[in-house]
Amino acid sequence: MSNYTVPGIDQNSAKQIIDGLQERLTDYNDLHLILKHVHWNVVGANFIAVHEMIDPQIDLVRGFADEVAERISTLGGEPIGTPAGHVQDRKPLEYPKNKANTQDHLKQVNDLYTQVIEGVRESMGEAGELDSVTEDIYIAHAAELEKFQWFVRAHLDDGTGNIA
Amino acid sequence: MSNYTVPGIDQNSAKQIIDGLQERLTDYNDLHLILKHVHWNVVGANFIAVHEMIDPQIDLVRGFADEVAERISTLGGEPIGTPAGHVQDRKPLEYPKNKANTQDHLKQVNDLYTQVIEGVRESMGEAGELDSVTEDIYIAHAAELEKFQWFVRAHLDDGTGNIA
Amino acid sequence: MSNYTVPGIDQNSAKQIIDGLQERLTDYNDLHLILKHVHWNVVGANFIAVHEMIDPQIDLVRGFADEVAERISTLGGEPIGTPAGHVQDRKPLEYPKNKANTQDHLKQVNDLYTQVIEGVRESMGEAGELDSVTEDIYIAHAAELEKFQWFVRAHLDDGTGNIA
Amino acid sequence: MSNYTVPGIDQNSAKQIIDGLQERLTDYNDLHLILKHVHWNVVGANFIAVHEMIDPQIDLVRGFADEVAERISTLGGEPIGTPAGHVQDRKPLEYPKNKANTQDHLKQVNDLYTQVIEGVRESMGEAGELDSVTEDIYIAHAAELEKFQWFVRAHLDDGTGNIA
Amino acid sequence: MSNYTVPGIDQNSAKQIIDGLQERLTDYNDLHLILKHVHWNVVGANFIAVHEMIDPQIDLVRGFADEVAERISTLGGEPIGTPAGHVQDRKPLEYPKNKANTQDHLKQVNDLYTQVIEGVRESMGEAGELDSVTEDIYIAHAAELEKFQWFVRAHLDDGTGNIA
Amino acid sequence: MSNYTVPGIDQNSAKQIIDGLQERLTDYNDLHLILKHVHWNVVGANFIAVHEMIDPQIDLVRGFADEVAERISTLGGEPIGTPAGHVQDRKPLEYPKNKANTQDHLKQVNDLYTQVIEGVRESMGEAGELDSVTEDIYIAHAAELEKFQWFVRAHLDDGTGNIA
Amino acid sequence: MSNYTVPGIDQNSAKQIIDGLQERLTDYNDLHLILKHVHWNVVGANFIAVHEMIDPQIDLVRGFADEVAERISTLGGEPIGTPAGHVQDRKPLEYPKNKANTQDHLKQVNDLYTQVIEGVRESMGEAGELDSVTEDIYIAHAAELEKFQWFVRAHLDDGTGNIA
Amino acid sequence: MSNYTVPGIDQNSAKQIIDGLQERLTDYNDLHLILKHVHWNVVGANFIAVHEMIDPQIDLVRGFADEVAERISTLGGEPIGTPAGHVQDRKPLEYPKNKANTQDHLKQVNDLYTQVIEGVRESMGEAGELDSVTEDIYIAHAAELEKFQWFVRAHLDDGTGNIA
Amino acid sequence: MSNYTVPGIDQNSAKQIIDGLQERLTDYNDLHLILKHVHWNVVGANFIAVHEMIDPQIDLVRGFADEVAERISTLGGEPIGTPAGHVQDRKPLEYPKNKANTQDHLKQVNDLYTQVIEGVRESMGEAGELDSVTEDIYIAHAAELEKFQWFVRAHLDDGTGNIA
Amino acid sequence: MSNYTVPGIDQNSAKQIIDGLQERLTDYNDLHLILKHVHWNVVGANFIAVHEMIDPQIDLVRGFADEVAERISTLGGEPIGTPAGHVQDRKPLEYPKNKANTQDHLKQVNDLYTQVIEGVRESMGEAGELDSVTEDIYIAHAAELEKFQWFVRAHLDDGTGNIA
Amino acid sequence: MSNYTVPGIDQNSAKQIIDGLQERLTDYNDLHLILKHVHWNVVGANFIAVHEMIDPQIDLVRGFADEVAERISTLGGEPIGTPAGHVQDRKPLEYPKNKANTQDHLKQVNDLYTQVIEGVRESMGEAGELDSVTEDIYIAHAAELEKFQWFVRAHLDDGTGNIA
Amino acid sequence: MSNYTVPGIDQNSAKQIIDGLQERLTDYNDLHLILKHVHWNVVGANFIAVHEMIDPQIDLVRGFADEVAERISTLGGEPIGTPAGHVQDRKPLEYPKNKANTQDHLKQVNDLYTQVIEGVRESMGEAGELDSVTEDIYIAHAAELEKFQWFVRAHLDDGTGNIA
């Protein structure tokens, strides 16, 4: 930690917020790598539509990673984003499929999003008591991730609101 | 309701949030229809300035309708936006004027905005306890609607802060 | 009616043209509301492609509503576009589906377009004898609506030119 | 006249169409000069709104002049657009006001538009029997000129559809 | 033919309109190929000006081909645009020159345009009685083709309206 | 004249500057009409290059007219730009050619530019002693007009610096 | 105060929110003046990089001033932004340096940002209980100001997280 | 003062030019603050048109402040633009109105512009003998400020060239 | 052949390179015609996604045709792109399907691409020994054509890397 | 491996090319993660210049990863880009620094680039004998990576061509 | 010299102005070559900031060369810009450094700018008596060159206005 | 030479590649100066077309100079681009014409291009064995230079492929 942090936030709170942000950074870095992996390996009669749907989401998630990392720096921390670093202390997000058709990939991506969003909402709750700025970043991220999950789920919905 | 909703939100909360969003969707659909109606029927020496002031606001309100409807879908609900549907369960927003001069229309629009904004602020209060993402959508909408109401009121203000 | 209309067109003709334009305005307002409703409620393996195909069409139809309404004003009439107003004197366009898969929605939209286009072609025939400018507006609208109906039908065609 | 004209149109018809186009060219050249004159001389509490409303219309009218002149060339004629030439055979459009307030100018412009539009509709009628392409140019011009006249009249309308 | 066509048009009329559109499609495909051929083979002191004048016209003609083909699909037909298909039933448009100077090419292009425009005007006449939308497409095409022919002829005109 | 003018300039000087500006306004209005006339009537093997060279210059000259007219208004005068008005007190700029080849037109345009530029340089000299802002406007106009005259002359130069 | 404020907010709350907004407005006006002052007076081997880093921040801060002032108007208040007015009731933000090298300026700017951000966070706390819209404006401002302070501090950090 | 200035200008002249530039800088900083203040506080039936007319002028004046300040730096001086600094040695420009209708504000702004323009023209006269580059900056500023004053005055003119 | 070619390439080599380029030109002209044909005739539940995927590829292939044809001219040859010319000496590329569903069309397009790419790779091998510039053109074309073939194949792949 | 690959390339060659591409994909994924890490952790007097220099390079490297992965798919392979997958079979690129000043980071980045470029040049050599398209991708990547390494080294060069 | 020059300027004056313009053209050609040379050879910890600062200035200087050369042509002269020609009659601008660090290069560039600006100011003085248009070109060039010299000097200033 | 070069290239090879790049840099600097010279001195009936054709080519050649110079830096060399430097060791490219008509200039430019292209192709051959990246730069340059030479030659070709 630096000898400075955001004015009006004490060092202990800053440290706690940074811990949450670092977890999200690791998740987002894993997530954008996986989404590109899906983008390359998806096949089937709906190929082009799904292939193209994923790319703008990757840009968003990469922007989220940048935003939480720069918030860490702003709070006086050191964001860790190296490939070795982000697998060291924890299991990276798992994604078991390589080449597969669109529906199979989207089911897997749906599960992945549930995991990532739960992490964001957890950090959002913690940040809310410490720093409105960081909380607001999480709210904006959740909004976009949840909307994309709707896109994913809409492909899987059987027309009656059920996902098999 | 679908068998899924946003991760971290339970089905009952989701249902409650959706109810508020559906009310706002209906209001926004009514509002953008009325604003276009004013855009076409306003006359008088200030015609062109007022005629043009309304159009970007219509784009915003249409965007708000889209945003709350897609939030309903994200939460697992079914947004109702059909012309029959959105008058069925309630009285549509009323707008009694057709051709009239700018000041008369703006007085009427001012009243309409008070009504619509009160609805947004009510839903905002309810959402705050259930879902920060939905609350944040309402805050952004209120900010824009309130600013436009200032534009409207500024035409009616007699220079001392009173609206006749 | 105002005490003026377009130079070279008599008041009676103007009145008659305005009646046709008001019917189209009501249809277009209903139509763009319904298309947004479909945009939000469609699901299934082709979700994203159909979801995105609808949006530019909504912009077009909203533009058509604006164009016929402003033609009414130009002819000295008062276009009625309020939510109460446009269901008062006639049944709004019906759309019975909420959440449903893409093919089911597109079948419904196909029927809706047949109904709307027939209205446009009827007004087009009437306008042709009274005012080439209004006729030309209808021709441009028909061109776009018919092209979009082809897009819709192309999803339903079994490859031999038959729609089940 | 050249020894060629548009394929499928005989020399006599071409000559007759060109006569109408030349009249419109002269009117449009007069009109865009006058509109700029108004743009510079208008004053009063609504100055900026009216001053700015006129400029895009001038661009349109200059484009109309270009379009009818190039249609004359296409038909094998020689469009006359010189300042001496376009006052030689006829009285230029008159515009008696210099500095004056917005309402006074708009009344004058309203009268001017009635005169110009009547000319366009007359040529439109003649062209309809000879050349659909030229007719279509007139229809597009009339649509824009009539819409602008509505803008002008909307400033003068007392709210009940009457222009004093 | 499909079991559907544009609402308000009967199957026989649709078939007749499609025949005209197919002829134009074939002509336009031939024409844009030839214009590119000229673009590549023209030489002489005016090379660059003529070389560059042709390219935007090719884009237009390709757009016309697209427009008539999609109108065929909209009417329930099957547009034929394959290289084998469009020479099968008729002689393709002939263009005898390869490398040659600008004036020689422009004379040849002038003749070609007379041939293509006559075809458009013929189909325009037939369509006028059956379908205003298709007629309007032809009018717009004729306007552009005739204007480009003026550009071509203006290079050949001896200054007195004669083309040697 | 108004009861106000630019701060720091007395009414007599303002009146004198306005006279010069009004002459230039009249010239510029004549000039842009004539340049369009040339744009439409020029023919010959260099048609397209010359036809296109003229259009951006017309935009410039129209901008110059606007600029001097608005300077008149700024100085408290009333710019006269009506078609009748600008031929009343003086002979409009003459342009004797209709359809003619590029070199013949450019010779004529060269003479016209000499006349117009001499007017600008005369007013520039007078303004220099009264108002640097108006002088600066003339300098900018002269720079562009003289550059365009070089373009014109470069077509006529025999390669040794002589214009036949 | 006006006889109106934002629907759902009482006059006393509105008055209290306005007081906080007026303090921020004064700070932002001082801040953007000072940042421009730094932009002009900074020198040294890192001149161009620091000179250019400041300009987009000035645009942001000017936008923040506009935003809080318009929120005051929306709430029915009268924002005070005159040069006399904003020094009357309080000491303007002090900035003791004129020409100086980049590191010296950045140290000074760092202190200034601590002061400004503390003000924003204080008002943010007060607004949170009264008006979510105003609170949200402050959160967005804090996010940007704190990020820029990181940029400033990153120049001063000795590589171990300490600022001398 | 630095030990360098613009090549070809001696230190004494540079010092004298800088003094004039510093006065203009102070005026421009005051002016853009006041124009924003008006932008926020203006009301009445012409609100939106006047509110929007002011914003681009603020951008211009801010650019003028930047330009004169950077000219001071170029000449080797130290431009003073801090809020404390620019009221220290002189009275800031006064602006007595807060909320008021458009005509009342425009009258006040008209007086303010007379004062600011007189300052510019005075510095312009002094600079003309010392440095053409600085003089040219003032000429460009005067041109824009005087044109905007015409916009302001045109709202106040009674149609006969008198401002009450 | 001209009496000139690219500096550093002898006439015999140039002739040989031109022969390869002419074959590719003919293929590309056939290919972009066929792709448009598919674009118009494809139907089925994936219509819109496939319909839109084809259009940017057509632009690319048309650009490739232009590029190889202009390379022929650069080498001193005469590119033949007329509709008659490009079927004279060889069988045009065959495409047997008209209206058909997406998967059927994509299978056919896959075969067509294999044929076209083999031609490009053959010419690439020949050019490599004669002219690096021409070789580089082929490499860039192959890269894009092969990538598009992957898009096509990805629709047909059963998820295990097999195309039925 | 799929049962298809690029036309003209045999399955064994394809497999060999894919192996090289997969190594580069892993390197590029590591590299863009590390560059972002540096972007966030760099400090010192040159902070902003270096911070900003890195971002466009990250976009390039992410584009390279996309390009080699899609080439693998085109060749019939399955690109592996998951976070777990790309550390499984080999050591990820190491980057030992977190917060540090610009020169220290740039030295480290210089070493990293030597390692990455050597990998690219090795694969380039292997690909040259098998597939010109893949080779050409590597050449373009090397060109950009080597240019960026010059940027990095230029910061470290002592002015005589030596890097300490 | 040609047998024509700018209207209102006699041949002797034109010749004299041309001589000054030719000197400036030669200087500008030398200057933009040298600035590119610096752009390529600069190194050190401030590399990227200085490297990038130079490029837009090169574009400006190349534009200045174009402007003075075209003014020569406009005045009837023949601008000499060939590499042999512009060193024939005089010593080209000298620049003794190749690879060197930023501060060393900027000192050298500072001296070079003093030399170039003195030339511009000398020609400016001579032109002022002969041709305001040419004088105005020089004023605009001096403004930009002097501003860039400030950028250069600001890197060398020790914080007290002294350049060592 | 620096103590570093591109990874995978030894110092001797680097030195040899740099020698070729330096020759090209000198040629390109000469060439863009000459092309501008032609741009200013060309006259005759085809003036504007040829004048405008040259400018984009100058931008390209300036970009080529930048590219080869930066490749030299990347390889560890010092690119020499000073006006004195690039005539010191060799004769600059000669261009004997000043004012002359288009065809005379284009003949001269044709010869110049033959000379420059031969140099590029020679360096291309040498680089091919040492460094694919440098070779690829030359190939891209040759492609553009040879295409422009075709443009030049196409003006001189008598229509049978002969240049007199």
Coordinates of C-alpha atoms in Angstrom, one line a residue, chain C:
Chain C
M1 CA -59.3 22.6 -39.8
S2 CA -57.2 25.8 -40.2
N3 CA -58.1 28.6 -42.5
Y4 CA -55.2 27.7 -44.7
T5 CA -53.9 24.6 -46.5
V6 CA -51.3 23.7 -49.1
P7 CA -51.4 26.1 -52.1
G8 CA -53.2 24.5 -55.0
I9 CA -55.2 22.1 -52.9
D10 CA -58.8 23.0 -51.9
Q11 CA -60.1 22.6 -48.4
N12 CA -62.3 19.6 -49.2
S13 CA -59.5 17.6 -50.7
A14 CA -57.2 18.6 -47.9
K15 CA -59.8 17.3 -45.4
Q16 CA -60.0 14.0 -47.2
I17 CA -56.3 13.5 -47.4
I18 CA -56.0 14.3 -43.7
D19 CA -58.4 11.6 -42.9
G20 CA -56.3 9.0 -44.6
L21 CA -53.1 10.3 -43.0
Q22 CA -54.7 10.2 -39.5
E23 CA -55.6 6.5 -40.0
R24 CA -52.0 5.7 -41.0
L25 CA -50.6 7.7 -38.1
T26 CA -52.7 5.6 -35.7
D27 CA -51.5 2.4 -37.4
Y28 CA -47.9 3.4 -37.3
N29 CA -48.0 4.4 -33.6
D30 CA -49.6 1.0 -32.8
L31 CA -47.0 -0.7 -35.0
H32 CA -43.9 0.7 -33.5
L33 CA -45.2 -0.1 -30.0
I34 CA -45.8 -3.7 -31.0
L35 CA -42.5 -4.1 -32.7
K36 CA -40.7 -3.0 -29.5
H37 CA -42.9 -5.4 -27.6
V38 CA -41.7 -8.2 -29.9
H39 CA -38.1 -7.0 -29.6
W40 CA -38.3 -7.5 -25.8
N41 CA -40.2 -10.8 -25.7
V42 CA -38.7 -12.9 -28.4
V43 CA -36.6 -16.0 -27.4
G44 CA -35.0 -19.0 -28.9
A45 CA -31.9 -20.2 -30.7
N46 CA -32.2 -17.3 -33.3
F47 CA -32.8 -14.7 -30.5
I48 CA -30.0 -12.2 -31.2
A49 CA -30.4 -12.0 -35.0
V50 CA -34.2 -11.4 -34.8
H51 CA -33.9 -9.1 -31.8
E52 CA -31.5 -6.9 -33.7
M53 CA -33.3 -7.1 -37.1
I54 CA -36.4 -5.4 -35.5
D55 CA -34.7 -2.2 -34.1
P56 CA -33.9 -0.3 -37.3
Q57 CA -37.4 -1.1 -38.6
I58 CA -38.8 0.6 -35.4
D59 CA -36.8 3.7 -36.2
L60 CA -38.3 3.7 -39.7
V61 CA -41.9 3.3 -38.6
R62 CA -41.4 6.1 -36.0
G63 CA -40.1 8.2 -38.8
F64 CA -43.2 7.3 -40.9
A65 CA -45.5 8.4 -38.0
D66 CA -43.7 11.7 -37.8
E67 CA -43.9 12.2 -41.5
V68 CA -47.6 11.6 -41.9
A69 CA -48.3 13.7 -38.8
E70 CA -46.3 16.6 -40.1
R71 CA -48.1 16.3 -43.5
I72 CA -51.4 16.6 -41.6
S73 CA -50.1 19.9 -40.0
T74 CA -48.8 21.1 -43.4
L75 CA -52.3 20.5 -44.8
G76 CA -53.8 22.6 -42.0
G77 CA -55.0 19.7 -39.9
E78 CA -54.4 18.6 -36.3
P79 CA -52.7 15.2 -36.0
I80 CA -53.9 13.1 -33.0
G81 CA -51.2 11.0 -31.5
T82 CA -52.1 10.8 -27.8
P83 CA -52.4 7.3 -26.2
A84 CA -56.1 7.8 -25.3
G85 CA -56.8 9.5 -28.7
H86 CA -55.4 6.7 -30.9
V87 CA -57.6 4.0 -29.3
Q88 CA -60.8 6.0 -28.8
D89 CA -62.4 5.7 -32.3
R90 CA -61.2 2.3 -33.4
K91 CA -59.7 -0.9 -32.2
P92 CA -55.9 -0.7 -31.8
L93 CA -53.8 -3.2 -33.7
E94 CA -53.9 -6.4 -31.8
Y95 CA -50.9 -8.5 -30.9
P96 CA -51.7 -11.5 -28.8
K97 CA -48.2 -12.9 -28.0
N98 CA -45.8 -12.0 -25.1
K99 CA -42.8 -14.3 -24.6
A100 CA -42.5 -16.7 -27.5
N101 CA -39.9 -18.1 -29.9
T102 CA -38.7 -16.3 -33.0
Q103 CA -40.7 -18.3 -35.6
D104 CA -44.0 -17.8 -33.7
H105 CA -43.5 -14.1 -33.4
L106 CA -42.5 -13.7 -37.0
K107 CA -45.7 -15.5 -38.2
Q108 CA -47.7 -13.0 -36.1
V109 CA -45.7 -10.0 -37.4
N110 CA -46.2 -11.2 -41.0
D111 CA -50.0 -11.1 -40.5
L112 CA -49.7 -7.7 -38.9
Y113 CA -47.7 -6.3 -41.8
T114 CA -50.3 -7.6 -44.3
Q115 CA -52.9 -5.6 -42.4
V116 CA -50.8 -2.4 -42.1
I117 CA -49.7 -2.5 -45.8
E118 CA -53.2 -2.9 -47.1
G119 CA -54.1 0.3 -45.2
V120 CA -51.2 2.1 -46.8
R121 CA -52.0 1.0 -50.3
E122 CA -55.7 2.0 -49.8
S123 CA -54.7 5.5 -48.7
M124 CA -52.1 5.6 -51.5
G125 CA -54.9 5.0 -54.1
E126 CA -57.1 7.8 -52.6
A127 CA -54.2 10.3 -52.3
G128 CA -53.1 9.7 -55.9
E129 CA -56.1 11.6 -57.2
L130 CA -55.7 14.5 -54.8
D131 CA -52.1 15.2 -53.9
S132 CA -48.9 13.7 -55.5
V133 CA -46.9 14.7 -52.5
T134 CA -48.9 12.7 -50.0
E135 CA -49.1 9.8 -52.5
D136 CA -45.3 9.9 -52.8
I137 CA -45.0 9.6 -49.0
Y138 CA -47.1 6.5 -49.0
I139 CA -45.1 4.9 -51.9
A140 CA -41.9 5.4 -49.9
H141 CA -43.5 3.9 -46.8
A142 CA -44.9 0.9 -48.7
A143 CA -41.5 0.2 -50.3
E144 CA -39.9 -0.1 -46.9
L145 CA -42.7 -2.0 -45.1
E146 CA -43.0 -4.5 -48.0
K147 CA -39.2 -5.0 -47.9
F148 CA -39.3 -5.7 -44.2
Q149 CA -42.2 -8.1 -44.7
W150 CA -40.0 -10.0 -47.1
F151 CA -37.3 -10.2 -44.4
V152 CA -40.0 -11.6 -42.0
R153 CA -41.3 -14.0 -44.6
A154 CA -37.9 -15.2 -45.6
H155 CA -37.5 -16.7 -42.1
L156 CA -40.8 -18.6 -42.6
D157 CA -40.3 -19.8 -46.2
D158 CA -39.7 -23.6 -46.4
G159 CA -37.3 -23.1 -49.3
T160 CA -39.9 -23.7 -52.0
G161 CA -41.7 -20.4 -51.7
N162 CA -44.3 -21.7 -49.3
I163 CA -45.1 -20.3 -45.9
A164 CA -46.7 -23.0 -43.7

